[in-house]
PDB file of C-alpha atoms and ligand atoms in Angstrom:
ATOM      1  CA  MET A 835     117.176 102.789  74.326  1.00  0.00           C
ATOM      2  CA  VAL A 836     120.176 100.962  72.646  1.00  0.00           C
ATOM      3  CA  SER A 837     120.562 101.628  68.970  1.00  0.00           C
ATOM      4  CA  PRO A 838     120.610  98.345  67.053  1.00  0.00           C
ATOM      5  CA  MET A 839     123.294  99.379  64.666  1.00  0.00           C
ATOM      6  CA  ASP A 840     126.097 100.401  66.879  1.00  0.00           C
ATOM      7  CA  GLN A 841     125.253  99.747  70.338  1.00  0.00           C
ATOM      8  CA  THR A 842     125.562 103.416  71.349  1.00  0.00           C
ATOM      9  CA  LEU A 843     122.946 104.472  73.688  1.00  0.00           C
ATOM     10  CA  GLU A 844     120.308 107.029  73.455  1.00  0.00           C
ATOM     11  CA  PRO A 845     120.505 109.740  76.424  1.00  0.00           C
ATOM     12  CA  GLY A 846     118.388 108.883  79.310  1.00  0.00           C
ATOM     13  CA  LEU A 847     118.603 107.247  82.934  1.00  0.00           C
ATOM     14  CA  TYR A 848     119.343 103.787  82.999  1.00  0.00           C
ATOM     15  CA  ILE A 849     118.600 101.592  86.319  1.00  0.00           C
ATOM     16  CA  VAL A 850     120.861  98.952  86.493  1.00  0.00           C
ATOM     17  CA  ALA A 851     120.534  96.088  88.835  1.00  0.00           C
ATOM     18  CA  THR A 852     124.068  94.591  90.110  1.00  0.00           C
ATOM     19  CA  PRO A 853     124.959  91.391  91.481  1.00  0.00           C
ATOM     20  CA  ILE A 854     124.296  90.896  95.414  1.00  0.00           C
ATOM     21  CA  GLY A 855     127.278  88.787  95.955  1.00  0.00           C
ATOM     22  CA  ASN A 856     128.167  86.786  93.031  1.00  0.00           C
ATOM     23  CA  LEU A 857     129.767  88.726  90.279  1.00  0.00           C
ATOM     24  CA  GLY A 858     128.801  86.141  87.611  1.00  0.00           C
ATOM     25  CA  ASP A 859     125.099  87.570  88.092  1.00  0.00           C
ATOM     26  CA  LEU A 860     125.977  90.951  86.162  1.00  0.00           C
ATOM     27  CA  SER A 861     123.799  90.572  83.167  1.00  0.00           C
ATOM     28  CA  PRO A 862     125.665  91.038  79.639  1.00  0.00           C
ATOM     29  CA  ARG A 863     123.323  93.906  79.068  1.00  0.00           C
ATOM     30  CA  ALA A 864     123.991  95.461  82.147  1.00  0.00           C
ATOM     31  CA  ALA A 865     127.877  95.511  81.353  1.00  0.00           C
ATOM     32  CA  THR A 866     127.252  96.800  78.111  1.00  0.00           C
ATOM     33  CA  VAL A 867     125.286  99.517  79.247  1.00  0.00           C
ATOM     34  CA  LEU A 868     127.655 100.425  82.076  1.00  0.00           C
ATOM     35  CA  ARG A 869     130.480 100.637  79.649  1.00  0.00           C
ATOM     36  CA  ALA A 870     128.592 102.843  77.376  1.00  0.00           C
ATOM     37  CA  VAL A 871     127.169 105.424  79.767  1.00  0.00           C
ATOM     38  CA  ALA A 872     128.569 108.844  80.074  1.00  0.00           C
ATOM     39  CA  ALA A 873     128.603 108.676  83.739  1.00  0.00           C
ATOM     40  CA  VAL A 874     127.436 106.197  86.776  1.00  0.00           C
ATOM     41  CA  ALA A 875     125.355 107.503  89.592  1.00  0.00           C
ATOM     42  CA  CYS A 876     126.078 105.357  92.740  1.00  0.00           C
ATOM     43  CA  GLU A 877     125.825 105.303  96.346  1.00  0.00           C
ATOM     44  CA  ASP A 878     129.624 104.652  97.035  1.00  0.00           C
ATOM     45  CA  THR A 879     132.185 105.166  94.536  1.00  0.00           C
ATOM     46  CA  ARG A 880     134.622 102.468  96.044  1.00  0.00           C
ATOM     47  CA  VAL A 881     131.940  99.670  95.494  1.00  0.00           C
ATOM     48  CA  THR A 882     130.818 100.653  92.365  1.00  0.00           C
ATOM     49  CA  GLY A 883     134.574 101.289  91.070  1.00  0.00           C
ATOM     50  CA  LYS A 884     135.366  97.615  91.896  1.00  0.00           C
ATOM     51  CA  LEU A 885     132.388  96.569  89.726  1.00  0.00           C
ATOM     52  CA  MET A 886     133.567  98.869  86.896  1.00  0.00           C
ATOM     53  CA  HIS A 887     137.065  97.168  87.393  1.00  0.00           C
ATOM     54  CA  HIS A 888     135.511  93.885  86.972  1.00  0.00           C
ATOM     55  CA  ILE A 889     134.120  94.960  83.607  1.00  0.00           C
ATOM     56  CA  GLY A 890     137.185  96.275  82.530  1.00  0.00           C
ATOM     57  CA  HIS A 891     135.947 100.069  82.142  1.00  0.00           C
ATOM     58  CA  LYS A 892     136.707 103.109  83.912  1.00  0.00           C
ATOM     59  CA  ALA A 893     133.590 105.325  84.062  1.00  0.00           C
ATOM     60  CA  ARG A 894     132.737 108.793  85.729  1.00  0.00           C
ATOM     61  CA  LEU A 895     131.325 107.825  88.955  1.00  0.00           C
ATOM     62  CA  ILE A 896     129.110 110.515  90.551  1.00  0.00           C
ATOM     63  CA  ARG A 897     127.969 109.798  94.427  1.00  0.00           C
ATOM     64  CA  TYR A 898     124.304 110.085  94.796  1.00  0.00           C
ATOM     65  CA  ASP A 899     121.499 108.998  97.353  1.00  0.00           C
ATOM     66  CA  ASP A 900     118.159 110.464  97.819  1.00  0.00           C
ATOM     67  CA  HIS A 901     119.340 112.812 100.295  1.00  0.00           C
ATOM     68  CA  ALA A 902     121.760 114.309  97.707  1.00  0.00           C
ATOM     69  CA  SER A 903     121.380 118.212  97.195  1.00  0.00           C
ATOM     70  CA  ASP A 904     119.203 119.512  94.684  1.00  0.00           C
ATOM     71  CA  ALA A 905     122.086 120.701  92.867  1.00  0.00           C
ATOM     72  CA  THR A 906     123.423 117.035  92.405  1.00  0.00           C
ATOM     73  CA  ARG A 907     120.106 115.876  91.327  1.00  0.00           C
ATOM     74  CA  ASP A 908     119.952 118.776  88.682  1.00  0.00           C
ATOM     75  CA  HIS A 909     123.229 118.167  87.610  1.00  0.00           C
ATOM     76  CA  LEU A 910     122.451 114.286  87.050  1.00  0.00           C
ATOM     77  CA  LEU A 911     119.342 114.995  85.263  1.00  0.00           C
ATOM     78  CA  ASP A 912     121.032 117.859  82.905  1.00  0.00           C
ATOM     79  CA  LEU A 913     123.561 114.868  82.102  1.00  0.00           C
ATOM     80  CA  ALA A 914     120.731 112.489  81.574  1.00  0.00           C
ATOM     81  CA  ARG A 915     119.000 114.751  79.066  1.00  0.00           C
ATOM     82  CA  GLN A 916     121.940 114.964  76.857  1.00  0.00           C
ATOM     83  CA  HIS A 917     123.728 111.561  77.467  1.00  0.00           C
ATOM     84  CA  PRO A 918     123.273 108.107  78.633  1.00  0.00           C
ATOM     85  CA  VAL A 919     123.415 107.888  82.620  1.00  0.00           C
ATOM     86  CA  ALA A 920     123.226 104.903  84.809  1.00  0.00           C
ATOM     87  CA  LEU A 921     122.013 104.555  88.260  1.00  0.00           C
ATOM     88  CA  VAL A 922     123.024 101.756  90.591  1.00  0.00           C
ATOM     89  CA  SER A 923     123.318 100.916  94.119  1.00  0.00           C
ATOM     90  CA  ASP A 924     125.749  99.040  96.129  1.00  0.00           C
ATOM     91  CA  ALA A 925     124.094  95.643  95.367  1.00  0.00           C
ATOM     92  CA  GLY A 926     120.845  94.499  93.994  1.00  0.00           C
ATOM     93  CA  THR A 927     118.115  96.576  92.274  1.00  0.00           C
ATOM     94  CA  PRO A 928     118.314 100.368  92.723  1.00  0.00           C
ATOM     95  CA  LEU A 929     115.049 101.892  94.591  1.00  0.00           C
ATOM     96  CA  ILE A 930     114.585  98.554  96.684  1.00  0.00           C
ATOM     97  CA  SER A 931     115.530  99.932  99.921  1.00  0.00           C
ATOM     98  CA  ASP A 932     118.088 101.981  98.121  1.00  0.00           C
ATOM     99  CA  PRO A 933     118.156 105.401  96.598  1.00  0.00           C
ATOM    100  CA  GLY A 934     116.740 106.434  93.343  1.00  0.00           C
ATOM    101  CA  TYR A 935     113.052 107.137  93.883  1.00  0.00           C
ATOM    102  CA  LYS A 936     113.306 110.953  93.847  1.00  0.00           C
ATOM    103  CA  LEU A 937     115.728 110.823  90.795  1.00  0.00           C
ATOM    104  CA  VAL A 938     113.574 108.681  88.625  1.00  0.00           C
ATOM    105  CA  ARG A 939     110.480 110.709  89.642  1.00  0.00           C
ATOM    106  CA  LEU A 940     111.986 113.905  88.536  1.00  0.00           C
ATOM    107  CA  ALA A 941     113.208 112.562  85.316  1.00  0.00           C
ATOM    108  CA  ARG A 942     110.000 111.269  84.522  1.00  0.00           C
ATOM    109  CA  GLU A 943     108.310 114.769  85.171  1.00  0.00           C
ATOM    110  CA  LEU A 944     111.016 116.249  83.098  1.00  0.00           C
ATOM    111  CA  GLY A 945     110.315 114.281  80.104  1.00  0.00           C
ATOM    112  CA  ILE A 946     113.663 112.280  80.408  1.00  0.00           C
ATOM    113  CA  ALA A 947     113.804 108.802  79.180  1.00  0.00           C
ATOM    114  CA  VAL A 948     114.033 106.195  82.076  1.00  0.00           C
ATOM    115  CA  THR A 949     114.582 102.624  81.365  1.00  0.00           C
ATOM    116  CA  SER A 950     115.355  99.703  84.074  1.00  0.00           C
ATOM    117  CA  LEU A 951     117.524  96.758  83.183  1.00  0.00           C
ATOM    118  CA  PRO A 952     116.240  93.977  85.718  1.00  0.00           C
ATOM    119  CA  GLY A 953     118.660  92.087  87.723  1.00  0.00           C
ATOM    120  CA  PRO A 954     119.218  90.590  91.302  1.00  0.00           C
ATOM    121  CA  SER A 955     117.163  91.737  94.133  1.00  0.00           C
ATOM    122  CA  ALA A 956     117.712  90.078  97.706  1.00  0.00           C
ATOM    123  CA  ALA A 957     113.953  90.040  98.382  1.00  0.00           C
ATOM    124  CA  ILE A 958     113.083  88.005  95.496  1.00  0.00           C
ATOM    125  CA  VAL A 959     115.902  85.431  95.940  1.00  0.00           C
ATOM    126  CA  ALA A 960     114.765  84.845  99.338  1.00  0.00           C
ATOM    127  CA  LEU A 961     111.191  84.683  98.372  1.00  0.00           C
ATOM    128  CA  THR A 962     112.289  81.966  95.750  1.00  0.00           C
ATOM    129  CA  LEU A 963     114.273  79.859  98.398  1.00  0.00           C
ATOM    130  CA  ALA A 964     111.898  80.206 101.615  1.00  0.00           C
ATOM    131  CA  GLY A 965     109.403  77.488 100.481  1.00  0.00           C
ATOM    132  CA  LEU A 966     106.432  79.671 101.577  1.00  0.00           C
ATOM    133  CA  PRO A 967     103.499  80.854  99.402  1.00  0.00           C
ATOM    134  CA  SER A 968     104.898  83.087  96.768  1.00  0.00           C
ATOM    135  CA  ASP A 969     101.575  84.084  94.950  1.00  0.00           C
ATOM    136  CA  ARG A 970     101.034  87.145  97.060  1.00  0.00           C
ATOM    137  CA  PHE A 971     103.789  88.754  99.179  1.00  0.00           C
ATOM    138  CA  LEU A 972     104.600  92.037 100.690  1.00  0.00           C
ATOM    139  CA  PHE A 973     107.982  93.603 100.925  1.00  0.00           C
ATOM    140  CA  GLY A 974     108.402  95.571 103.971  1.00  0.00           C
ATOM    141  CA  GLY A 975     112.042  96.842 103.698  1.00  0.00           C
ATOM    142  CA  PHE A 976     113.641  97.351 106.768  1.00  0.00           C
ATOM    143  CA  LEU A 977     111.723  96.715 110.343  1.00  0.00           C
ATOM    144  CA  PRO A 978     112.209  99.849 112.449  1.00  0.00           C
ATOM    145  CA  SER A 979     115.093  98.936 114.826  1.00  0.00           C
ATOM    146  CA  LYS A 980     113.026 100.210 118.191  1.00  0.00           C
ATOM    147  CA  ALA A 981     110.752  97.645 119.776  1.00  0.00           C
ATOM    148  CA  LYS A 982     107.785  99.777 120.011  1.00  0.00           C
ATOM    149  CA  ALA A 983     107.756 100.523 116.401  1.00  0.00           C
ATOM    150  CA  ARG A 984     108.800  97.312 115.187  1.00  0.00           C
ATOM    151  CA  GLY A 985     105.987  95.631 117.102  1.00  0.00           C
ATOM    152  CA  GLU A 986     103.539  98.293 115.622  1.00  0.00           C
ATOM    153  CA  VAL A 987     104.792  97.467 112.010  1.00  0.00           C
ATOM    154  CA  LEU A 988     104.559  93.640 112.895  1.00  0.00           C
ATOM    155  CA  GLY A 989     100.906  93.829 114.065  1.00  0.00           C
ATOM    156  CA  GLU A 990      99.903  95.914 111.341  1.00  0.00           C
ATOM    157  CA  LEU A 991     101.376  93.802 108.274  1.00  0.00           C
ATOM    158  CA  GLY A 992     101.103  90.754 110.156  1.00  0.00           C
ATOM    159  CA  ALA A 993      97.097  90.943 109.567  1.00  0.00           C
ATOM    160  CA  VAL A 994      97.823  91.311 105.725  1.00  0.00           C
ATOM    161  CA  LYS A 995      96.983  87.711 103.848  1.00  0.00           C
ATOM    162  CA  ALA A 996     100.302  87.602 102.196  1.00  0.00           C
ATOM    163  CA  THR A 997     103.904  86.278 102.776  1.00  0.00           C
ATOM    164  CA  LEU A 998     105.767  89.195 104.369  1.00  0.00           C
ATOM    165  CA  VAL A 999     109.580  89.775 103.175  1.00  0.00           C
ATOM    166  CA  PHE A1000     111.923  92.141 105.307  1.00  0.00           C
ATOM    167  CA  TYR A1001     115.547  93.093 105.186  1.00  0.00           C
ATOM    168  CA  GLU A1002     117.233  92.386 108.484  1.00  0.00           C
ATOM    169  CA  THR A1003     120.678  92.846 109.734  1.00  0.00           C
ATOM    170  CA  ALA A1004     122.555  89.998 111.934  1.00  0.00           C
ATOM    171  CA  PRO A1005     122.691  91.965 115.126  1.00  0.00           C
ATOM    172  CA  ARG A1006     118.926  92.630 115.127  1.00  0.00           C
ATOM    173  CA  LEU A1007     117.724  89.155 114.033  1.00  0.00           C
ATOM    174  CA  ILE A1008     117.255  87.157 117.423  1.00  0.00           C
ATOM    175  CA  ASP A1009     115.409  90.526 118.508  1.00  0.00           C
ATOM    176  CA  THR A1010     113.024  90.460 115.529  1.00  0.00           C
ATOM    177  CA  LEU A1011     112.544  86.685 115.652  1.00  0.00           C
ATOM    178  CA  GLN A1012     111.356  87.135 119.488  1.00  0.00           C
ATOM    179  CA  ALA A1013     109.015  89.832 118.378  1.00  0.00           C
ATOM    180  CA  ILE A1014     107.512  87.609 115.606  1.00  0.00           C
ATOM    181  CA  ALA A1015     107.061  84.524 117.919  1.00  0.00           C
ATOM    182  CA  GLN A1016     105.117  86.899 120.598  1.00  0.00           C
ATOM    183  CA  LEU A1017     103.164  88.939 117.998  1.00  0.00           C
ATOM    184  CA  LEU A1018     102.429  86.276 115.349  1.00  0.00           C
ATOM    185  CA  PRO A1019     102.710  83.065 117.161  1.00  0.00           C
ATOM    186  CA  GLY A1020     102.437  79.910 114.860  1.00  0.00           C
ATOM    187  CA  ARG A1021     103.884  81.850 111.890  1.00  0.00           C
ATOM    188  CA  GLU A1022     106.696  80.108 110.216  1.00  0.00           C
ATOM    189  CA  VAL A1023     109.499  81.983 109.128  1.00  0.00           C
ATOM    190  CA  ALA A1024     112.494  81.725 106.981  1.00  0.00           C
ATOM    191  CA  VAL A1025     115.940  83.220 107.327  1.00  0.00           C
ATOM    192  CA  ALA A1026     117.796  83.584 104.168  1.00  0.00           C
ATOM    193  CA  ARG A1027     121.430  84.612 104.729  1.00  0.00           C
ATOM    194  CA  GLU A1028     124.277  85.527 102.523  1.00  0.00           C
ATOM    195  CA  LEU A1029     122.540  84.931  99.441  1.00  0.00           C
ATOM    196  CA  THR A1030     124.483  83.734  96.147  1.00  0.00           C
ATOM    197  CA  LYS A1031     127.656  83.890  98.342  1.00  0.00           C
ATOM    198  CA  LEU A1032     129.841  80.983  99.536  1.00  0.00           C
ATOM    199  CA  PHE A1033     128.123  80.462 102.617  1.00  0.00           C
ATOM    200  CA  GLU A1034     124.235  80.941 101.543  1.00  0.00           C
ATOM    201  CA  GLU A1035     121.676  79.400 103.534  1.00  0.00           C
ATOM    202  CA  CYS A1036     118.023  79.349 104.058  1.00  0.00           C
ATOM    203  CA  ARG A1037     116.883  77.960 107.178  1.00  0.00           C
ATOM    204  CA  SER A1038     112.954  77.597 107.700  1.00  0.00           C
ATOM    205  CA  GLY A1039     110.809  76.627 110.820  1.00  0.00           C
ATOM    206  CA  ASP A1040     109.111  77.777 113.879  1.00  0.00           C
ATOM    207  CA  PRO A1041     110.597  80.904 115.076  1.00  0.00           C
ATOM    208  CA  ALA A1042     111.517  79.316 118.428  1.00  0.00           C
ATOM    209  CA  GLU A1043     113.771  76.733 116.493  1.00  0.00           C
ATOM    210  CA  ILE A1044     115.510  79.451 114.376  1.00  0.00           C
ATOM    211  CA  ILE A1045     116.137  81.422 117.595  1.00  0.00           C
ATOM    212  CA  SER A1046     117.891  78.416 119.174  1.00  0.00           C
ATOM    213  CA  HIS A1047     119.881  77.875 116.319  1.00  0.00           C
ATOM    214  CA  TYR A1048     121.213  81.396 116.130  1.00  0.00           C
ATOM    215  CA  THR A1049     121.601  81.619 119.584  1.00  0.00           C
ATOM    216  CA  ALA A1050     124.038  78.741 119.329  1.00  0.00           C
ATOM    217  CA  HIS A1051     125.327  80.110 116.167  1.00  0.00           C
ATOM    218  CA  PRO A1052     125.316  83.975 115.889  1.00  0.00           C
ATOM    219  CA  PRO A1053     124.511  85.004 112.512  1.00  0.00           C
ATOM    220  CA  LYS A1054     126.798  86.905 110.062  1.00  0.00           C
ATOM    221  CA  GLY A1055     126.465  88.559 106.927  1.00  0.00           C
ATOM    222  CA  GLU A1056     123.295  89.717 104.998  1.00  0.00           C
ATOM    223  CA  ILE A1057     119.863  88.694 106.023  1.00  0.00           C
ATOM    224  CA  VAL A1058     116.247  88.683 104.261  1.00  0.00           C
ATOM    225  CA  LEU A1059     113.622  87.565 106.922  1.00  0.00           C
ATOM    226  CA  VAL A1060     110.295  85.610 105.166  1.00  0.00           C
ATOM    227  CA  ILE A1061     107.320  85.068 107.604  1.00  0.00           C
ATOM    228  CA  ALA A1062     104.490  82.798 106.224  1.00  0.00           C
ATOM    229  CA  PRO A1063     101.065  84.353 105.672  1.00  0.00           C
ATOM    230  CA  PRO A1064      98.230  83.737 108.407  1.00  0.00           C
ATOM    231  CA  GLY A1065      96.829  80.449 107.878  1.00  0.00           C
ATOM    232  CA  ALA A1066      99.519  79.150 105.583  1.00  0.00           C
ATOM    233  CA  VAL A1067      99.591  76.211 107.934  1.00  0.00           C
ATOM    234  CA  GLN A1068      96.359  74.418 108.810  1.00  0.00           C
ATOM    235  CA  THR A1069      95.957  74.812 112.430  1.00  0.00           C
ATOM    236  CA  SER A1070      94.080  72.318 114.283  1.00  0.00           C
ATOM    237  CA  ALA A1071      91.627  72.822 116.906  1.00  0.00           C
ATOM    238  CA  ASP A1072      94.235  71.628 119.658  1.00  0.00           C
ATOM    239  CA  ASP A1073      96.670  73.961 118.373  1.00  0.00           C
ATOM    240  CA  ALA A1074      94.320  76.805 118.255  1.00  0.00           C
ATOM    241  CA  ASP A1075      93.506  76.255 121.946  1.00  0.00           C
ATOM    242  CA  ALA A1076      97.281  76.041 122.897  1.00  0.00           C
ATOM    243  CA  LEU A1077      97.819  79.180 121.151  1.00  0.00           C
ATOM    244  CA  LEU A1078      94.733  80.812 123.001  1.00  0.00           C
ATOM    245  CA  ARG A1079      95.786  79.535 126.160  1.00  0.00           C
ATOM    246  CA  GLU A1080      99.312  80.952 125.875  1.00  0.00           C
ATOM    247  CA  ALA A1081      97.605  84.337 124.534  1.00  0.00           C
ATOM    248  CA  LEU A1082      95.402  84.421 127.378  1.00  0.00           C
ATOM    249  CA  GLN A1083      97.934  84.296 130.239  1.00  0.00           C
ATOM    250  CA  ASN A1084      98.706  88.195 129.307  1.00  0.00           C
ATOM    251  CA  LEU A1085      95.764  89.324 127.118  1.00  0.00           C
ATOM    252  CA  LYS A1086      92.144  89.978 127.492  1.00  0.00           C
ATOM    253  CA  PRO A1087      89.838  87.190 125.780  1.00  0.00           C
ATOM    254  CA  SER A1088      89.249  89.808 122.740  1.00  0.00           C
ATOM    255  CA  GLN A1089      92.841  90.712 122.412  1.00  0.00           C
ATOM    256  CA  ALA A1090      93.687  87.013 122.539  1.00  0.00           C
ATOM    257  CA  ALA A1091      91.366  86.033 119.810  1.00  0.00           C
ATOM    258  CA  ALA A1092      92.715  88.681 117.731  1.00  0.00           C
ATOM    259  CA  GLU A1093      96.199  87.904 118.116  1.00  0.00           C
ATOM    260  CA  VAL A1094      95.490  84.182 117.260  1.00  0.00           C
ATOM    261  CA  ALA A1095      93.466  85.034 114.183  1.00  0.00           C
ATOM    262  CA  ARG A1096      96.160  87.379 112.977  1.00  0.00           C
ATOM    263  CA  ALA A1097      98.627  84.449 113.273  1.00  0.00           C
ATOM    264  CA  THR A1098      96.672  81.540 112.367  1.00  0.00           C
ATOM    265  CA  GLY A1099      93.923  83.410 109.694  1.00  0.00           C
ATOM    266  CA  LEU A1100      91.049  81.495 111.659  1.00  0.00           C
ATOM    267  CA  ASP A1101      87.850  83.159 112.277  1.00  0.00           C
ATOM    268  CA  ARG A1102      88.157  85.973 115.166  1.00  0.00           C
ATOM    269  CA  LYS A1103      84.718  85.811 116.446  1.00  0.00           C
ATOM    270  CA  ALA A1104      85.037  81.838 116.880  1.00  0.00           C
ATOM    271  CA  LEU A1105      88.174  82.538 118.496  1.00  0.00           C
ATOM    272  CA  TYR A1106      86.553  84.799 120.969  1.00  0.00           C
ATOM    273  CA  THR A1107      83.831  82.393 121.771  1.00  0.00           C
ATOM    274  CA  ARG A1108      86.371  79.824 122.527  1.00  0.00           C
ATOM    275  CA  ALA A1109      88.692  82.218 124.348  1.00  0.00           C
ATOM    276  CA  LEU A1110      85.698  82.857 126.985  1.00  0.00           C
ATOM    277  CA  GLU A1111      85.299  79.147 127.431  1.00  0.00           C
ATOM    278  CA  LEU A1112      89.052  78.697 128.170  1.00  0.00           C
ATOM    279  CA  LYS A1113      89.149  81.802 130.541  1.00  0.00           C
TER     280      LYS A1113
HETATM  281  N1  SAM B 338     118.505  96.804  96.575  1.00  0.00           N
HETATM  282  C1  SAM B 338     119.107  95.622  97.373  1.00  0.00           C
HETATM  283  C2  SAM B 338     118.339  94.568  96.621  1.00  0.00           C
HETATM  284  O1  SAM B 338     117.656  94.923  95.480  1.00  0.00           O
HETATM  285  O2  SAM B 338     118.637  93.543  97.041  1.00  0.00           O
HETATM  286  C3  SAM B 338     118.785  95.891  98.539  1.00  0.00           C
HETATM  287  C4  SAM B 338     119.482  97.096  99.345  1.00  0.00           C
HETATM  288  S1  SAM B 338     119.280  97.120 101.021  1.00  0.00           S
HETATM  289  C5  SAM B 338     120.211  98.527 101.512  1.00  0.00           C
HETATM  290  C6  SAM B 338     120.621  96.031 101.730  1.00  0.00           C
HETATM  291  C7  SAM B 338     119.881  94.861 102.549  1.00  0.00           C
HETATM  292  O3  SAM B 338     119.440  93.609 101.537  1.00  0.00           O
HETATM  293  C8  SAM B 338     120.853  94.003 103.348  1.00  0.00           C
HETATM  294  O4  SAM B 338     120.868  94.649 104.622  1.00  0.00           O
HETATM  295  C9  SAM B 338     120.116  92.508 103.448  1.00  0.00           C
HETATM  296  O5  SAM B 338     118.994  92.537 104.198  1.00  0.00           O
HETATM  297  C10 SAM B 338     119.563  92.505 102.038  1.00  0.00           C
HETATM  298  N2  SAM B 338     120.631  91.889 101.197  1.00  0.00           N
HETATM  299  C11 SAM B 338     121.471  92.351 100.189  1.00  0.00           C
HETATM  300  N3  SAM B 338     122.418  91.496  99.865  1.00  0.00           N
HETATM  301  C12 SAM B 338     121.905  90.323 100.339  1.00  0.00           C
HETATM  302  C13 SAM B 338     122.324  88.887 100.203  1.00  0.00           C
HETATM  303  N4  SAM B 338     123.562  88.577  99.342  1.00  0.00           N
HETATM  304  N5  SAM B 338     121.708  87.948 101.159  1.00  0.00           N
HETATM  305  C14 SAM B 338     120.836  88.273 101.900  1.00  0.00           C
HETATM  306  N6  SAM B 338     120.521  89.737 102.082  1.00  0.00           N
HETATM  307  C15 SAM B 338     120.998  90.510 101.377  1.00  0.00           C
END
């Protein structure tokens, strides 16, 4: 949608990914587009104002999120029909646990051109750092904050044979790790924190180890939590017995077998037979 001769932009909606901490990660193409659009739809005009200042351009900023009124959405779409309009979020890729889905859907329905400029997304950065299988992964957005709902999501997604990626907040991290230790025993986790920033770290291991580290050093900043798929680590017969014994303290043999199967990827029927022996 960029005219090759004069770098003017065709009308339409431009989804523009922005840095998640390091301004050097703004792509040259993203900067070119942000300088050329008629307006930038953004979550927070102060945050995006700083980004625009960084690229030395003052653009018209229009606050937008998926709860915006129909009038705001219609206004943006009218504009995008005649001019280039960018959509950004505070950080990272729009629509990835961020606003934009409704706007993109409507723009496409109305035949307005939509294009996306790829760039940083914390989920992908974390996945590349975690050292866990990356051939198949499931992005789960934010886990629910209430314990019961969080447990249900972990139970449901924990059965999927894929690495799981969640956005998390520092104050909730330890509670979530405790839930993982209880509901998905034996699954390695990685905590990727402050990605692309000065204090970037990625700490991986058994949830119990990570819990004790962050109990001693309360986490700060932004966090992505990555959970190994079931069976990523080969479970020995002794380890399986230990997990079954622990689960049998609170659960019936069938439930214990299901829980250990979910955590390890081992066969549930074989685990059930073994659970009856151990009971
Ligand atoms: N759309 C964004 C993206 O593509 O990364 C994500 C937006 S979501 C509202 C914000 C969450 O992303 C944070 O709470 C945190 O879980 C994660 N996040 C964003 N930046 C991060 C960073 N630099 N390091 C670790 N996690 C980050």
